[in-house]
PDB file of C-alpha atoms and ligand atoms in Angstrom:
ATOM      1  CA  UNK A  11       4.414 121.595 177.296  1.00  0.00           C
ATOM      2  CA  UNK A  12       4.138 125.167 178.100  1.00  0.00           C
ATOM      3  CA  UNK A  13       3.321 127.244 174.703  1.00  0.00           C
ATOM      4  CA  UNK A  14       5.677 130.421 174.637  1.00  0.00           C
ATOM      5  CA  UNK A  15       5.641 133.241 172.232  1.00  0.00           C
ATOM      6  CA  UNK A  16       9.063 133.402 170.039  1.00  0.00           C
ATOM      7  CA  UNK A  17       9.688 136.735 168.474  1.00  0.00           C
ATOM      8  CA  UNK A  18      12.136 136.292 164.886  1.00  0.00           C
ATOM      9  CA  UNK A  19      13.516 139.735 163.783  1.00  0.00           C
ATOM     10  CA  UNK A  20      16.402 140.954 161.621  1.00  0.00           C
ATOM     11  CA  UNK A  21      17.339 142.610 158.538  1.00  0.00           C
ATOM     12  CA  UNK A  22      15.314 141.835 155.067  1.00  0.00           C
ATOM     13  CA  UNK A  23      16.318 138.165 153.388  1.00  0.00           C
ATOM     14  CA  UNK A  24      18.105 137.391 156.708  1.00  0.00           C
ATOM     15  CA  UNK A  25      15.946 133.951 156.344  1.00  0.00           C
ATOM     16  CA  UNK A  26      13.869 134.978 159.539  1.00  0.00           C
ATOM     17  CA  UNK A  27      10.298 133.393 157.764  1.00  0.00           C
ATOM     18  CA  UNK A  28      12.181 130.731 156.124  1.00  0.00           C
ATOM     19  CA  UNK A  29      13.379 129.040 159.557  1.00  0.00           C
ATOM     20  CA  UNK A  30      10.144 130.459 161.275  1.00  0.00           C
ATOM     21  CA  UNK A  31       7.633 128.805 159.414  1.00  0.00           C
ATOM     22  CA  UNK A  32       9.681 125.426 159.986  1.00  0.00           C
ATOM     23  CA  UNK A  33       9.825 126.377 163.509  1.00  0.00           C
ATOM     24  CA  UNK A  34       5.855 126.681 163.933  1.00  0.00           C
ATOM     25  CA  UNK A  35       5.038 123.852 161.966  1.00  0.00           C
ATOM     26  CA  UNK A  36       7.395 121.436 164.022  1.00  0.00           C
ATOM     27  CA  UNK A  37       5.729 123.020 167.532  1.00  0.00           C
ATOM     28  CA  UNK A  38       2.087 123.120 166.083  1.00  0.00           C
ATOM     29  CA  UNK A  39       2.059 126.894 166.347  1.00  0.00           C
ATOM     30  CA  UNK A  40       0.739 129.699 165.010  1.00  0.00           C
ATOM     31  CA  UNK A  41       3.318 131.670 162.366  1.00  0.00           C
ATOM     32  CA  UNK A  42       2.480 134.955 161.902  1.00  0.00           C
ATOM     33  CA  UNK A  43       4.603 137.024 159.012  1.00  0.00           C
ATOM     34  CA  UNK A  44       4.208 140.649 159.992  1.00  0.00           C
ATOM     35  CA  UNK A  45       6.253 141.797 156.948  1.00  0.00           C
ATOM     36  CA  UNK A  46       3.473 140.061 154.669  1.00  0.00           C
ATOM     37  CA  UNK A  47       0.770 142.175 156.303  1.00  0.00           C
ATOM     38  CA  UNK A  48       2.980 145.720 155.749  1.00  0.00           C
ATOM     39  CA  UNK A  49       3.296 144.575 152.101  1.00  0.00           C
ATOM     40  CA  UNK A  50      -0.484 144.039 152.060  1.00  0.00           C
ATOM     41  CA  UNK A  51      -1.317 147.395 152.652  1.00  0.00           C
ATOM     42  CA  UNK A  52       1.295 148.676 150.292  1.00  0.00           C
ATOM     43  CA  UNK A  53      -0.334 146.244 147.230  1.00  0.00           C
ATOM     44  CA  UNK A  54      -4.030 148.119 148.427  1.00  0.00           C
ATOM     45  CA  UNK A  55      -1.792 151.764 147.938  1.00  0.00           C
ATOM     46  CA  UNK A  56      -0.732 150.693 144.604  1.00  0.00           C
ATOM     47  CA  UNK A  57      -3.860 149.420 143.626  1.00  0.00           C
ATOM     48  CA  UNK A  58      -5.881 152.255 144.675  1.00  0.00           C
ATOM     49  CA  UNK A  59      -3.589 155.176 143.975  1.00  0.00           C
ATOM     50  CA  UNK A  60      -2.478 156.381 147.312  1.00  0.00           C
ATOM     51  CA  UNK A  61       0.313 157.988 148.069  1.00  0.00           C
ATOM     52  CA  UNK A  62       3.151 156.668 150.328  1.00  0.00           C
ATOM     53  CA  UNK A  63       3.836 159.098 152.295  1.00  0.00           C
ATOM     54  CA  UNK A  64       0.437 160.064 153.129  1.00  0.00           C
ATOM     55  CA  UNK A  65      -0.274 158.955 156.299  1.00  0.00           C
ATOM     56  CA  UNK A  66      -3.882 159.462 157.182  1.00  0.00           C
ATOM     57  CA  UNK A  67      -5.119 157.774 153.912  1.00  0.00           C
ATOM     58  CA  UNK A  68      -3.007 154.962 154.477  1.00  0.00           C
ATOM     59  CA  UNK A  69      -4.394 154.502 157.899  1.00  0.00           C
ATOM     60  CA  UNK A  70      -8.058 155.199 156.732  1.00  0.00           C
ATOM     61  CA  UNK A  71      -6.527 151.786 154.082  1.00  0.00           C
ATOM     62  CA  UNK A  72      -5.859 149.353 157.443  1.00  0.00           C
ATOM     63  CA  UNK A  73      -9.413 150.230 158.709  1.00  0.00           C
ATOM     64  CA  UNK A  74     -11.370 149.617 155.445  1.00  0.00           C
ATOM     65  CA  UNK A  75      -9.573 146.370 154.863  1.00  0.00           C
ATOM     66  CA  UNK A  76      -8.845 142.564 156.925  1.00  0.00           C
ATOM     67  CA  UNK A  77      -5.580 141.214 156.050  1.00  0.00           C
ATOM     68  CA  UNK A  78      -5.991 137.705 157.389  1.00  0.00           C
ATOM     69  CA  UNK A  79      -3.985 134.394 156.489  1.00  0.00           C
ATOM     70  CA  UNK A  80      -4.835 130.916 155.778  1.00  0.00           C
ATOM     71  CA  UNK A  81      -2.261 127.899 156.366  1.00  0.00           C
ATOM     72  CA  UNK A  82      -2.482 125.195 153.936  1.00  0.00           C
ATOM     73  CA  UNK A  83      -0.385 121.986 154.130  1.00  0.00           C
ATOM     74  CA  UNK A  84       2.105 123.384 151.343  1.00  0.00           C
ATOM     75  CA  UNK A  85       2.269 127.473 152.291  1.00  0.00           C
ATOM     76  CA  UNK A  86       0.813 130.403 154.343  1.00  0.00           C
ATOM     77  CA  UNK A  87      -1.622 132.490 151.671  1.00  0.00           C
ATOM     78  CA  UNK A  88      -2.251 136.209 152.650  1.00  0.00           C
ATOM     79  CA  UNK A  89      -5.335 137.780 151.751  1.00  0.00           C
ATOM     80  CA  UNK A  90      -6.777 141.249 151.839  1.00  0.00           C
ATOM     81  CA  UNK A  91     -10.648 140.855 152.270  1.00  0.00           C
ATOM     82  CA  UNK A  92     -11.294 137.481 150.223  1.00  0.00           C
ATOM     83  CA  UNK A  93      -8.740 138.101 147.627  1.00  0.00           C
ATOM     84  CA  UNK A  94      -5.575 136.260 147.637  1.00  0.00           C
ATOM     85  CA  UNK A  95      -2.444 138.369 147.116  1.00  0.00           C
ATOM     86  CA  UNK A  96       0.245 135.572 148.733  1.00  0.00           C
ATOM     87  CA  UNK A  97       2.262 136.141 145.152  1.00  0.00           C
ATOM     88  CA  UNK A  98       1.021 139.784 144.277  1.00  0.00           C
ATOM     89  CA  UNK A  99       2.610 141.293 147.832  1.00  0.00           C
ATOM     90  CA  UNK A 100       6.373 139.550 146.727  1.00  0.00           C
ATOM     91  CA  UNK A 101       6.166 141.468 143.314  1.00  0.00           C
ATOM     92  CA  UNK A 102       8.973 144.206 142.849  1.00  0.00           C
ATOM     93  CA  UNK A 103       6.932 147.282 143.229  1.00  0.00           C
ATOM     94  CA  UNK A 104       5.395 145.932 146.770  1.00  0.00           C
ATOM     95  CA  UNK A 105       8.792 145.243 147.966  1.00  0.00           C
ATOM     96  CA  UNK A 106      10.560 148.667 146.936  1.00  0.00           C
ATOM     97  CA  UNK A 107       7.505 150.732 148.396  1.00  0.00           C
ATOM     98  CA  UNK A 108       6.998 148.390 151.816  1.00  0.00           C
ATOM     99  CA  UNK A 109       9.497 150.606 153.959  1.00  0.00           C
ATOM    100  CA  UNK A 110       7.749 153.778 152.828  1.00  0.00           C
ATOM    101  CA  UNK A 111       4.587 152.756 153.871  1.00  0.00           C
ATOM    102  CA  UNK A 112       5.122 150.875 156.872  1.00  0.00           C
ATOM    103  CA  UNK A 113       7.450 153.802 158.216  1.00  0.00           C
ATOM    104  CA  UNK A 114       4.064 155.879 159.238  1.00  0.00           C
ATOM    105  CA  UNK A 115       3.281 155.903 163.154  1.00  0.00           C
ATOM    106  CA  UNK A 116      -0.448 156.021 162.246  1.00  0.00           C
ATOM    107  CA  UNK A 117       0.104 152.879 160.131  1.00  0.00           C
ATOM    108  CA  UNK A 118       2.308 150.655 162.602  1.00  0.00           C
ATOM    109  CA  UNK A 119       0.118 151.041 165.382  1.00  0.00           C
ATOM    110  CA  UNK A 120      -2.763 149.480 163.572  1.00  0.00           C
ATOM    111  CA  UNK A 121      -0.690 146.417 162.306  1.00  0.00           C
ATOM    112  CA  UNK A 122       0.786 146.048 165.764  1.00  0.00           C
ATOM    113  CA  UNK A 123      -2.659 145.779 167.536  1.00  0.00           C
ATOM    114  CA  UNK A 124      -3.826 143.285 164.701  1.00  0.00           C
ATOM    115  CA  UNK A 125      -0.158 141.371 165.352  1.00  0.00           C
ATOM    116  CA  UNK A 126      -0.699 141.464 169.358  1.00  0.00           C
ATOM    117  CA  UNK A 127      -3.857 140.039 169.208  1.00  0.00           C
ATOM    118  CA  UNK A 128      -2.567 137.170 166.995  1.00  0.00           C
ATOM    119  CA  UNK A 129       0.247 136.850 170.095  1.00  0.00           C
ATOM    120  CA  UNK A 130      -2.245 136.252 172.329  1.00  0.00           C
ATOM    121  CA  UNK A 131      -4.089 133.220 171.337  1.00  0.00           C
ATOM    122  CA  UNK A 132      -0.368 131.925 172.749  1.00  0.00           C
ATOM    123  CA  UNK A 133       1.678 129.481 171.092  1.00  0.00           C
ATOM    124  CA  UNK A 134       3.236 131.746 168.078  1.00  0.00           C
ATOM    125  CA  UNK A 135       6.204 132.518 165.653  1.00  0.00           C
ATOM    126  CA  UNK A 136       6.059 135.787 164.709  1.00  0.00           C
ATOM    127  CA  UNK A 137       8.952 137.389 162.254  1.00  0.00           C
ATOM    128  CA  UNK A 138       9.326 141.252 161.089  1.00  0.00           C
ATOM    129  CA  UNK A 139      11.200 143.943 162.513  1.00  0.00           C
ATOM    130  CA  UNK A 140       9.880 145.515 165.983  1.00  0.00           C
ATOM    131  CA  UNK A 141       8.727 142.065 167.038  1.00  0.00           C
ATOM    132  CA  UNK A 142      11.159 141.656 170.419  1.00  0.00           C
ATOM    133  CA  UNK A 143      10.947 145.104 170.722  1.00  0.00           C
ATOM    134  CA  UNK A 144       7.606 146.562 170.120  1.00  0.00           C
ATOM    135  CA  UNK A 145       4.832 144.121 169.046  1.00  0.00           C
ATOM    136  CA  UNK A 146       5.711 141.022 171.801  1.00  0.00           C
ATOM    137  CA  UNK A 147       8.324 142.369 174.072  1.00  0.00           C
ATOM    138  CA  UNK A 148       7.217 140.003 176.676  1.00  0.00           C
ATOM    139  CA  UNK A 149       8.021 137.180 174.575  1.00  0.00           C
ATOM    140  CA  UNK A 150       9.921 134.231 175.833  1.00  0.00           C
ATOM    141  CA  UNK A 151      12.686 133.764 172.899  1.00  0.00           C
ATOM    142  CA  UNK A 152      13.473 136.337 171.234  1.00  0.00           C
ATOM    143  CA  UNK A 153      15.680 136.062 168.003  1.00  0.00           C
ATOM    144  CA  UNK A 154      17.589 138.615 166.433  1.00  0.00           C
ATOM    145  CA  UNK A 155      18.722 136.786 162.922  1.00  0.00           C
ATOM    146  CA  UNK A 156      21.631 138.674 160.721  1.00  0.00           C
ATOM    147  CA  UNK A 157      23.559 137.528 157.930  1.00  0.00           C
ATOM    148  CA  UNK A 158      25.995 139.381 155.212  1.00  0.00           C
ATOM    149  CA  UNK A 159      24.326 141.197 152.059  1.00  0.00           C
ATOM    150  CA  UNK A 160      26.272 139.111 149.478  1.00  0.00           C
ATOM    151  CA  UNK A 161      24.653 135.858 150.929  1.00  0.00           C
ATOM    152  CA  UNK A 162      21.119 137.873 151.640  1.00  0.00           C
ATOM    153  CA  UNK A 163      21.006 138.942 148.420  1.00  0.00           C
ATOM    154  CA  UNK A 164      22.245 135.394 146.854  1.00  0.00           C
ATOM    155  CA  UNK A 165      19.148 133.750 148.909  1.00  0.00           C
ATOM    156  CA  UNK A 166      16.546 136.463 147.297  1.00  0.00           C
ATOM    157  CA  UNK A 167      18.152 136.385 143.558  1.00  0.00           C
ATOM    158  CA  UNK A 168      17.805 132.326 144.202  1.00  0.00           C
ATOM    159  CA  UNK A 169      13.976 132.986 145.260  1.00  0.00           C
ATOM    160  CA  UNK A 170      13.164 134.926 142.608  1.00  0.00           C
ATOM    161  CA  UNK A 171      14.206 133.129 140.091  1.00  0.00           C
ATOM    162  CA  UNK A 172      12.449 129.992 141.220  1.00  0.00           C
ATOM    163  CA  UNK A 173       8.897 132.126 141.319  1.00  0.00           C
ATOM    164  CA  UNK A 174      10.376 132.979 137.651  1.00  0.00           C
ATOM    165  CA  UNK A 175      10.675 137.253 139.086  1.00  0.00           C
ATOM    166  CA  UNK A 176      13.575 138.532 136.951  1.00  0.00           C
ATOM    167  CA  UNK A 177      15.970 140.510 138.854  1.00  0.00           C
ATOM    168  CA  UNK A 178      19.402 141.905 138.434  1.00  0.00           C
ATOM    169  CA  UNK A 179      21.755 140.479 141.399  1.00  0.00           C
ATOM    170  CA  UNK A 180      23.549 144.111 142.244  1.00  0.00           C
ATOM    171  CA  UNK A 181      20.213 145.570 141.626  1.00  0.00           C
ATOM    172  CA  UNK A 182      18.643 143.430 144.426  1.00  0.00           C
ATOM    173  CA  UNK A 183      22.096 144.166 146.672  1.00  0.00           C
ATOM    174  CA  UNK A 184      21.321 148.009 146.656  1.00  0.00           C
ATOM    175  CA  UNK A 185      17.513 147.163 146.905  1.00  0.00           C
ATOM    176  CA  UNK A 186      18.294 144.891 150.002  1.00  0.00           C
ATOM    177  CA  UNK A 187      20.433 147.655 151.664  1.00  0.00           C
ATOM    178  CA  UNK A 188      18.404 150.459 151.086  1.00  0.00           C
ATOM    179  CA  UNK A 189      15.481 149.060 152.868  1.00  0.00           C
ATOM    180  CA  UNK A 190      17.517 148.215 155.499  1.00  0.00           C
ATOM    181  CA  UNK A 191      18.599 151.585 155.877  1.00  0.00           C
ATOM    182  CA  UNK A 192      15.153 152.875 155.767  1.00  0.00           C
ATOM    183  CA  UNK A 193      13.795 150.126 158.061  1.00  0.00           C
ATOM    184  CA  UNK A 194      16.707 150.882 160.757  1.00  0.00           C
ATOM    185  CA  UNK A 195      16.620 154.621 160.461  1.00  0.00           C
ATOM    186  CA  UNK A 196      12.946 155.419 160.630  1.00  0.00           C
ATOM    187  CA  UNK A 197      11.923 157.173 163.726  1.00  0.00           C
ATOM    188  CA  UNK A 198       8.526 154.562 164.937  1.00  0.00           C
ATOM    189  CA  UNK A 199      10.289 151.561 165.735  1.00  0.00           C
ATOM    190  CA  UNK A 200      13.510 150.720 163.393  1.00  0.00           C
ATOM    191  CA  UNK A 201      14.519 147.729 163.065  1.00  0.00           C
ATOM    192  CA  UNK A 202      16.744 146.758 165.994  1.00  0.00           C
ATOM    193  CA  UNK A 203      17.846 144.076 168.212  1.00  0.00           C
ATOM    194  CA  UNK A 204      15.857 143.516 171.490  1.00  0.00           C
ATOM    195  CA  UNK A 205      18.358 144.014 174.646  1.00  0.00           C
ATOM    196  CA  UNK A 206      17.188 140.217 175.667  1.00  0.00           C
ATOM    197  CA  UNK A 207      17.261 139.115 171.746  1.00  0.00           C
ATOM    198  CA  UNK A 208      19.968 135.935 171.040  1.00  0.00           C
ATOM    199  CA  UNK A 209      21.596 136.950 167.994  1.00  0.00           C
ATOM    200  CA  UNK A 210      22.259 134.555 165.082  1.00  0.00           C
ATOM    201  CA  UNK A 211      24.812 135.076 162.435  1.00  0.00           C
ATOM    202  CA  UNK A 212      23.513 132.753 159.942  1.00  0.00           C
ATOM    203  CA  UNK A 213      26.023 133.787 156.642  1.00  0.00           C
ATOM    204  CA  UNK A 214      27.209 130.150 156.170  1.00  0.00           C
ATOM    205  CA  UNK A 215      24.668 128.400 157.624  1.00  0.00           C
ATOM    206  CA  UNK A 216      21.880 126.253 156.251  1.00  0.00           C
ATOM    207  CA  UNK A 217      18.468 126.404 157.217  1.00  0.00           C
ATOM    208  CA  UNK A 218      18.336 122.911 158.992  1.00  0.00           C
ATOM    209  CA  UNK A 219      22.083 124.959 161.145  1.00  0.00           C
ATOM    210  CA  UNK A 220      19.634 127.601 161.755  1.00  0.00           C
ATOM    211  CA  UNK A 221      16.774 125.898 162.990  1.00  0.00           C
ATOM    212  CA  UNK A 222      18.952 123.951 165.276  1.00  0.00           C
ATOM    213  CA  UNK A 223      20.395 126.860 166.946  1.00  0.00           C
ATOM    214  CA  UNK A 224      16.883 128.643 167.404  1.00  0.00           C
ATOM    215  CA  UNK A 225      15.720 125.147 168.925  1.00  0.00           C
ATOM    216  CA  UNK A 226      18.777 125.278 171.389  1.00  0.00           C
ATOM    217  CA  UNK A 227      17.597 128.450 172.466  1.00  0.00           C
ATOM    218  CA  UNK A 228      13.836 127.300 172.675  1.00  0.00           C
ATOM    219  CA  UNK A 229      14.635 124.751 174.680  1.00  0.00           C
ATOM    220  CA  UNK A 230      15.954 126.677 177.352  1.00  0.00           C
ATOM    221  CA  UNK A 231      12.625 128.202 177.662  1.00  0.00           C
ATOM    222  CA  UNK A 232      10.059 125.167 177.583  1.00  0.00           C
TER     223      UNK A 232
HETATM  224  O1  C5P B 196       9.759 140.683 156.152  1.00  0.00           O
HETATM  225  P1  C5P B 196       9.569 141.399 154.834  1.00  0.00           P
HETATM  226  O2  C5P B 196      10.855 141.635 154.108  1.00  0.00           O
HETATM  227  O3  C5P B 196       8.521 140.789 153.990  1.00  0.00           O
HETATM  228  O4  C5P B 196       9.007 142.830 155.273  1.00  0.00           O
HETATM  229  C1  C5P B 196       8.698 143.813 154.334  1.00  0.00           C
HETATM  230  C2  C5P B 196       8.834 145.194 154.955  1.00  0.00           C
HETATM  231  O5  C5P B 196       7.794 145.417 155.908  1.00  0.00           O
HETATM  232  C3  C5P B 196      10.123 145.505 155.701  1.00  0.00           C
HETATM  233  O6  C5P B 196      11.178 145.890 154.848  1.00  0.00           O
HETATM  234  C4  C5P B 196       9.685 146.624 156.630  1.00  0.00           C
HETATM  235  O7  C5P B 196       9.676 147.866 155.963  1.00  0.00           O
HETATM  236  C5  C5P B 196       8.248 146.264 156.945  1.00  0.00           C
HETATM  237  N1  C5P B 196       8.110 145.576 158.216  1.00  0.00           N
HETATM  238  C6  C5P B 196       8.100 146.345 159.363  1.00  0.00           C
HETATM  239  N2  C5P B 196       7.855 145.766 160.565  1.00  0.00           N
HETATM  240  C7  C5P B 196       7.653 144.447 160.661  1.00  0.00           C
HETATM  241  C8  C5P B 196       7.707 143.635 159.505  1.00  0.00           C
HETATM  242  C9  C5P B 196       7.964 144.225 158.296  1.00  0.00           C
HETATM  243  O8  C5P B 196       8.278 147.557 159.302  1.00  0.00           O
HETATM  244  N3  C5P B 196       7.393 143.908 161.844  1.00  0.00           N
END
């Protein structure tokens, strides 16, 4: 079968790695999480002092450092050089500094070269924000997945508390709509739907409703 490039975007907790791991796993493709590579480089800022708004240092960051991944049976891992940071890069202070950091031009251009030569080894699931529309715009499916706050913020509050990450529920509401106003706003590639994106609606849906309606769309492709 012909291996195609399927590009998942949409708003933050809109379930876009949940369904596209499953999706890559049942095609024997690569899944590439773009979001877990912008939250890399914000960990490395934390850790090493840098300001988020300056640009140039953060760009010096991507060049010093490989972000790579490693699929196991049970998860994806991230790590920045040899040091695993798969849990580290979901912590709080990653997540409400992310759309800061990965707002600079200098900054996205670097990830989006590492992401589009992931894309080209073919056969790949890759979920973020500027997928459809910047990073693979050639891509074959492209998927633009939404879904209400309330439930987007249920699904994270649910998360966290199975990693045992206290969080207050409104808290994480306002948290989830903020970056999604910073994420959509920004001037280097918001977060927006592709013209040839499907869009999915999935407040109500399970995962497995998901999946099935991404595969519907696959298979129109393949
Ligand atoms: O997908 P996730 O919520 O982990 O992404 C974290 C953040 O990384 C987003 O809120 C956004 O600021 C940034 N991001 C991006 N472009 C992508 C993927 C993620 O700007 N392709």
């Amino acid at each position: 079968m012909k291996k195609i490039s399927i590009a998942i975007d949409g708003p933050a907790s809109s379930g876009k790695s949940t369904v596209a791991k499953i999706l890559a796993k049942k095609l024997n493709y690569i899944y590439c999480d773009t979001g877990a590579m912008y939250r890399a480089l914000t960990y490395l800022a934390i850790k090493k002092n840098i300001d988020f708004e300056d640009e140039k240092a953060l760009s010096k960051l991507c060049l010093e450092h490989t972000i790579s991944f490693k699929q196991t049976e049970k998860e994806q891992l991230v790590f920045i050089d040899q040091i695993e940071v798969t849990e580290a890069i979901r912590q709080p202070d990653v997540t409400n500094a992310v759309s800061i950091v990965a707002k600079h031009g200098a900054v996205r251009e670097k990830m989006v070269e590492l992401q589009q030569a992931i894309g080209r080894t073919g056969g790949v699931v890759m979920d973020g924000r500027d997928i459809g529309t910047a990073v693979l715009p050639d891509a074959e499916v492209k998927i633009f997945l939404v879904a209400s706050v309330t439930e987007r913020a249920e699904r994270r509050f649910k998360e966290n508390q199975e990693k045992g990450i206290k969080t207050d529920f409104e808290t994480l509401k306002k948290e989830i709509e903020h970056r999604d106003f910073l994420d959509s706003t920004r001037e280097v590639s918001p977060l927006k739907q592709a013209v040839d994106a499907v869009k999915i609606d999935t407040t109500g849906m399970n995962i497995e409703e998901v999946v099935t309606a991404i595969e519907a769309v696959i298979s129109t492709e393949v």
